[in-house]
Coordinates of C-alpha atoms in Angstrom, one line a residue:
M1 CA -0.4 0.4 -0.1
T2 CA 1.4 3.8 -0.8
Q3 CA 1.9 5.9 2.1
S4 CA 0.1 8.6 2.1
K5 CA 0.8 12.0 2.2
A6 CA -0.9 12.8 5.4
L7 CA 0.8 9.8 7.0
L8 CA 3.9 11.0 5.0
T9 CA 4.0 14.6 7.0
I10 CA 4.1 13.1 10.3
C11 CA 7.2 10.4 9.5
D12 CA 8.7 12.9 8.6
L13 CA 8.3 15.2 11.9
H14 CA 11.3 15.6 13.7
R15 CA 9.7 16.3 17.1
P16 CA 7.4 13.6 19.3
I17 CA 4.1 12.9 17.4
E18 CA 1.2 14.2 19.1
V19 CA -1.6 11.9 19.4
D20 CA -4.8 13.1 21.6
F21 CA -7.4 9.6 22.5
L22 CA -10.7 10.9 22.5
I23 CA -12.4 8.3 24.6
V24 CA -16.1 7.7 23.8
P25 CA -18.3 5.6 26.9
G26 CA -18.8 1.9 26.5
C27 CA -15.0 1.8 24.4
S28 CA -13.2 -1.8 25.4
L29 CA -10.2 -1.3 27.7
L30 CA -8.7 -4.1 25.7
T31 CA -9.0 -2.2 22.4
L32 CA -7.9 1.3 24.5
A33 CA -4.3 -0.9 25.5
S34 CA -3.7 -2.3 22.4
A35 CA -3.7 1.1 20.7
V36 CA -1.5 2.9 23.3
E37 CA 0.8 0.0 24.3
P38 CA 2.3 -0.3 20.9
L39 CA 3.2 3.2 21.2
R40 CA 5.0 3.5 24.8
A41 CA 7.2 0.3 23.7
A42 CA 8.0 2.2 20.7
N43 CA 9.2 4.9 22.7
R44 CA 11.2 2.2 24.9
Q45 CA 12.8 0.6 22.1
A46 CA 13.7 4.0 20.1
G47 CA 15.0 5.2 23.7
R48 CA 13.6 8.5 22.9
M49 CA 9.7 9.8 23.2
V50 CA 8.9 9.1 19.5
F51 CA 5.2 9.5 20.9
N52 CA 3.2 11.8 23.2
W53 CA -0.3 11.1 24.0
R54 CA -3.0 12.0 26.2
F55 CA -6.1 10.2 27.1
V56 CA -9.4 13.1 26.7
S57 CA -12.8 13.0 26.3
T58 CA -14.9 15.8 25.6
D59 CA -16.7 16.3 28.8
G60 CA -13.4 16.3 30.5
Q61 CA -15.1 13.4 33.0
P62 CA -13.6 9.7 32.6
P63 CA -15.4 7.6 30.4
L64 CA -17.2 4.9 31.9
T65 CA -15.1 1.4 29.4
S66 CA -17.5 -1.6 28.0
S67 CA -16.8 -3.4 31.7
G68 CA -17.8 -0.7 34.0
I69 CA -14.1 0.2 34.6
A70 CA -13.5 4.0 34.6
W71 CA -10.6 5.1 31.9
P72 CA -9.0 8.2 33.4
V73 CA -8.3 11.4 31.2
S74 CA -6.5 14.2 31.1
A75 CA -8.0 16.9 30.0
K76 CA -11.8 17.9 28.8
H77 CA -11.0 17.8 24.7
D78 CA -10.5 21.5 22.7
A79 CA -12.0 20.2 19.7
S80 CA -10.1 23.5 18.1
A81 CA -6.3 22.5 19.0
R82 CA -4.5 21.0 16.2
C83 CA -2.5 17.7 17.1
D84 CA -0.9 15.1 14.7
V85 CA -3.0 12.5 15.0
L86 CA -6.4 12.3 17.0
A87 CA -8.0 8.7 17.7
L88 CA -11.2 8.2 18.1
A89 CA -12.2 5.1 20.1
A90 CA -15.7 3.7 20.5
G91 CA -17.0 0.3 21.1
F92 CA -20.8 -0.7 22.8
G93 CA -23.5 2.3 21.6
A94 CA -21.9 4.4 19.3
A95 CA -24.2 3.1 16.7
Q96 CA -27.5 5.0 18.7
M97 CA -24.7 7.9 19.8
T98 CA -26.2 10.6 17.5
D99 CA -25.5 13.9 20.0
R100 CA -25.7 16.6 17.4
K101 CA -23.1 18.4 19.9
L102 CA -20.9 14.9 19.9
I103 CA -20.9 14.3 16.4
A104 CA -19.9 18.6 15.9
H105 CA -16.9 18.3 18.3
I106 CA -15.7 15.4 16.7
Y107 CA -16.0 17.2 13.1
R108 CA -14.0 19.6 14.2
A109 CA -11.3 18.1 16.0
A110 CA -10.7 15.9 12.7
R111 CA -10.6 19.1 10.6
Q112 CA -7.9 20.0 13.0
A113 CA -5.9 16.6 12.6
T114 CA -3.1 15.7 10.3
I115 CA -4.5 11.8 11.0
V116 CA -7.5 11.1 12.0
I117 CA -8.4 6.9 13.1
A118 CA -11.6 5.4 14.2
I119 CA -10.5 3.1 16.5
E120 CA -13.2 -0.4 16.8
S121 CA -17.4 1.6 16.6
G122 CA -15.3 4.9 16.4
A123 CA -16.0 4.7 12.8
W124 CA -20.0 5.2 13.0
L125 CA -18.9 8.5 14.7
L126 CA -16.7 9.3 11.8
A127 CA -19.3 8.6 9.7
R128 CA -21.6 10.6 11.0
T129 CA -19.7 13.5 10.5
G130 CA -19.9 13.1 6.4
L131 CA -15.9 13.2 6.8
L132 CA -15.8 9.2 5.7
D133 CA -18.4 9.7 2.9
E134 CA -16.6 8.4 -0.8
H135 CA -13.4 6.7 1.7
R136 CA -12.5 3.4 2.0
A137 CA -13.2 2.1 5.9
A138 CA -13.7 -0.7 8.3
T139 CA -16.1 -1.6 10.9
H140 CA -16.3 -4.9 13.5
W141 CA -17.9 -7.0 11.5
E142 CA -20.8 -7.7 14.0
D143 CA -21.8 -3.9 12.9
F144 CA -21.0 -4.6 9.3
E145 CA -24.7 -4.9 7.7
D146 CA -25.9 -2.3 9.6
F147 CA -23.4 0.2 8.8
A148 CA -23.3 -0.2 5.6
A149 CA -26.9 0.5 5.5
A150 CA -26.7 3.6 7.3
F151 CA -24.2 5.1 5.4
P152 CA -23.9 3.9 1.7
N153 CA -21.7 6.5 0.6
V154 CA -18.8 5.1 2.8
D155 CA -16.8 2.0 0.7
L156 CA -17.3 -0.2 3.6
R157 CA -14.9 -3.2 3.0
P158 CA -14.3 -6.0 5.3
D159 CA -10.8 -5.6 6.0
R160 CA -9.1 -5.5 9.8
Y161 CA -8.1 -1.7 9.7
I162 CA -8.4 0.8 6.2
I163 CA -5.6 3.5 5.6
D164 CA -7.0 6.1 3.3
G165 CA -5.6 9.2 3.1
R166 CA -5.8 10.6 6.2
F167 CA -8.4 8.5 7.5
I168 CA -8.1 5.1 9.5
T169 CA -10.2 2.5 10.5
T170 CA -9.7 -0.2 12.5
S171 CA -12.5 -3.2 13.2
G172 CA -11.4 -4.2 16.8
S173 CA -8.4 -4.4 19.3
S174 CA -6.5 -6.9 17.7
P175 CA -6.5 -5.0 14.2
T176 CA -5.9 -1.6 16.1
F177 CA -2.7 -3.2 17.6
D178 CA -1.3 -4.2 14.3
L179 CA -1.9 -0.9 12.8
M180 CA 0.0 0.6 15.7
V181 CA 3.1 -1.2 15.5
D182 CA 2.5 -0.7 11.3
L183 CA 2.8 3.0 12.1
V184 CA 5.6 2.3 14.5
R185 CA 7.0 0.3 10.6
R186 CA 6.5 3.3 8.9
I187 CA 8.5 5.8 11.5
L188 CA 10.7 4.0 12.7
G189 CA 11.6 1.2 10.3
H190 CA 10.5 -2.5 10.2
P191 CA 13.7 -3.8 12.7
A192 CA 12.4 -1.8 15.4
A193 CA 8.3 -2.7 14.9
L194 CA 9.2 -5.5 15.4
D195 CA 10.9 -5.4 18.3
V196 CA 7.9 -3.8 19.6
A197 CA 5.3 -6.7 18.8
S198 CA 8.4 -9.0 20.3
S199 CA 8.1 -7.1 23.2
F200 CA 4.5 -8.5 23.9
V201 CA 5.0 -11.9 22.1
H202 CA 3.2 -11.0 19.6
D203 CA 4.2 -13.3 16.6
D204 CA 1.0 -13.2 14.0
L205 CA 0.8 -9.4 12.8
R206 CA -1.7 -9.7 10.0
P207 CA -2.3 -6.8 7.2
A208 CA -4.7 -4.6 7.1
G209 CA -6.3 -6.3 3.8
D210 CA -6.6 -9.9 5.9
P211 CA -10.8 -10.2 6.3
Q212 CA -12.0 -10.1 9.8
V213 CA -12.3 -13.5 11.7
N214 CA -15.5 -13.2 13.8
V215 CA -14.5 -17.5 14.1
T216 CA -11.6 -18.0 15.3
L217 CA -10.9 -22.1 15.0
G218 CA -7.4 -21.7 16.9
D219 CA -5.5 -24.7 15.7
V220 CA -3.6 -24.2 12.5
N221 CA -4.1 -28.1 11.0
H222 CA -8.1 -27.7 10.2
D223 CA -8.9 -28.4 6.5
P224 CA -8.9 -25.6 4.5
R225 CA -12.1 -26.9 3.3
L226 CA -13.3 -26.9 6.5
V227 CA -12.7 -23.0 6.7
R228 CA -14.2 -22.0 3.6
S229 CA -17.0 -23.9 4.9
I230 CA -17.2 -21.5 7.6
R231 CA -17.3 -18.3 6.0
I232 CA -19.7 -19.4 3.5
M233 CA -21.8 -19.7 6.5
E234 CA -20.9 -17.0 8.5
T235 CA -21.8 -14.6 5.2
H236 CA -25.5 -16.1 4.8
V237 CA -26.2 -16.2 8.6
D238 CA -29.7 -13.9 7.1
A239 CA -30.3 -16.5 4.3
P240 CA -28.6 -20.0 5.6
V241 CA -27.5 -22.1 2.4
S242 CA -28.2 -25.8 2.9
I243 CA -25.2 -27.9 3.6
A244 CA -25.2 -29.9 0.5
A245 CA -24.6 -26.5 -1.1
I246 CA -22.1 -25.9 1.0
A247 CA -20.5 -28.9 0.7
K248 CA -20.8 -28.9 -3.7
R249 CA -18.6 -25.2 -3.2
V250 CA -15.6 -26.6 -1.3
S251 CA -15.9 -29.8 -3.5
M252 CA -17.1 -32.4 -1.0
S253 CA -19.7 -34.3 -1.1
T254 CA -22.1 -33.5 1.6
R255 CA -21.6 -36.8 3.6
G256 CA -17.2 -36.0 3.5
L257 CA -18.5 -32.8 4.9
E258 CA -20.2 -33.9 7.6
Q259 CA -17.5 -36.5 8.5
L260 CA -14.9 -33.3 8.5
F261 CA -17.0 -31.2 10.9
E262 CA -17.3 -34.1 13.5
R263 CA -13.8 -35.0 13.1
Q264 CA -11.8 -31.7 13.4
L265 CA -15.3 -29.7 15.2
G266 CA -17.0 -33.1 17.2
Q267 CA -20.4 -31.6 15.7
T268 CA -22.7 -32.0 12.3
P269 CA -22.5 -28.8 10.0
G270 CA -25.8 -28.2 10.7
A271 CA -25.7 -28.1 14.5
Y272 CA -22.9 -25.7 13.8
F273 CA -23.8 -23.3 11.2
L274 CA -27.4 -22.5 14.2
S275 CA -24.9 -21.8 16.8
L276 CA -23.5 -19.5 14.4
R277 CA -27.2 -18.4 13.7
L278 CA -28.3 -18.1 17.0
A279 CA -24.7 -16.3 18.3
A280 CA -25.6 -13.9 16.1
A281 CA -29.2 -13.8 17.6
R282 CA -28.4 -13.0 20.5
R283 CA -26.4 -10.3 20.0
L284 CA -29.2 -8.7 18.4
V285 CA -30.9 -9.1 21.0
N286 CA -28.5 -8.4 23.7
D287 CA -27.2 -5.0 22.3
T288 CA -30.2 -3.7 19.7
R289 CA -33.7 -3.1 20.3
L290 CA -34.9 -4.5 17.3
S291 CA -37.2 -6.5 17.1
M292 CA -38.2 -10.1 17.8
T293 CA -39.4 -10.3 14.1
D294 CA -36.5 -8.6 12.6
I295 CA -34.1 -10.5 14.5
A296 CA -36.0 -13.7 13.4
S297 CA -35.7 -12.1 9.7
R298 CA -32.5 -11.4 9.8
T299 CA -30.7 -14.5 11.3
G300 CA -32.4 -16.9 8.9
F301 CA -35.6 -18.1 10.5
S302 CA -38.8 -18.2 9.4
S303 CA -40.6 -16.8 11.8
E304 CA -40.9 -15.6 15.2
S305 CA -41.9 -18.4 17.0
S306 CA -39.3 -21.0 15.1
F307 CA -36.5 -18.4 16.4
S308 CA -38.2 -18.6 20.2
R309 CA -38.0 -22.4 20.1
A310 CA -34.2 -22.4 19.2
F311 CA -32.8 -20.1 20.7
S312 CA -34.5 -21.3 24.3
R313 CA -33.3 -24.7 23.1
Q314 CA -29.5 -23.4 22.5
F315 CA -29.4 -20.9 25.8
G316 CA -32.3 -22.1 27.9
L317 CA -34.5 -19.3 28.3
P318 CA -36.5 -16.6 25.5
P319 CA -34.9 -14.4 23.9
S320 CA -37.8 -11.9 26.0
A321 CA -35.9 -12.8 28.9
S322 CA -32.7 -12.9 27.7
R323 CA -32.5 -9.3 26.6
K324 CA -34.3 -8.8 30.5
Q325 CA -30.8 -10.0 31.8
P326 CA -28.8 -7.9 32.5
S327 CA -25.8 -7.6 30.2
T328 CA -22.4 -8.4 30.8
Q329 CA -20.8 -6.1 27.6
Q330 CA -21.8 -2.6 28.8
P331 CA -20.9 -1.2 31.9
V332 CA -22.4 -1.9 34.9
A333 CA -20.5 -0.2 37.6
T334 CA -20.0 3.1 39.0
V335 CA -16.9 4.7 39.7
S336 CA -16.6 7.7 42.0
H337 CA -14.0 10.1 41.9
P338 CA -13.1 12.6 44.0

């Protein structure tokens, strides 16, 4: 990938690169650590301050992360102040954040930055400013369909992260880590980037254009036909295809595919496909206010009743009861500060 003019600008600086991390409530602790720790390690490896960062929020108060822990910030963010890199970090709930003052703040701040990084769900907020229109962008795979529908003028891609001009978007914590190591490489060179990755025993740096993986198989010895079959399932959650059709697409017999799944995953391809669809349904039940009818349709069930029965068998309670349960993904604790 050719280096953008904006990246060349910050790479040529003969002073520390100023990074403002603008934290939005609901962001993941792991994502924030993945964003800042490679920069800290780069400073350590270089023996000088290559990156100088600070954490800020729109109101100057520590925002609650997705685990309910407040992330400390040093100041209220000044949207009119220039910076080299504005890193907008958001997570759960960003898709529902439509407050005009917040979007206007992000718009002004983005106009003052040389590089803008929208981390994980930060792409939702940056897209609402209109600045991502006609740009390529990435977002977390769970949000892909909704994001594409909400922002038809954004060229959404299933990549782990995307650099397009002065705008960078990442799809999650691991891609954010890889992006930051990539930035270190561009600024300090390949050996320094390897040193940074090695300091975290991170030996699987993946390029920006790799597709996101929403089902981790882990074992590298999995048959490629199994991996391709699962990718087909993942892209047909809303309109399931038959196991026979999947087998044909990976050049296997139906029986052969069933034996492959049983041997490597301990279950039939039909059961695995159903579990994928129900996992997607549970995320929609717990993380959105979509009707059960809409959720059933989005996850390939012919009716709300058939969806409810399958959901109850899988999770031990109907979807309506699951929605009433306290979420383990949203902030659940209140942290007081002096």
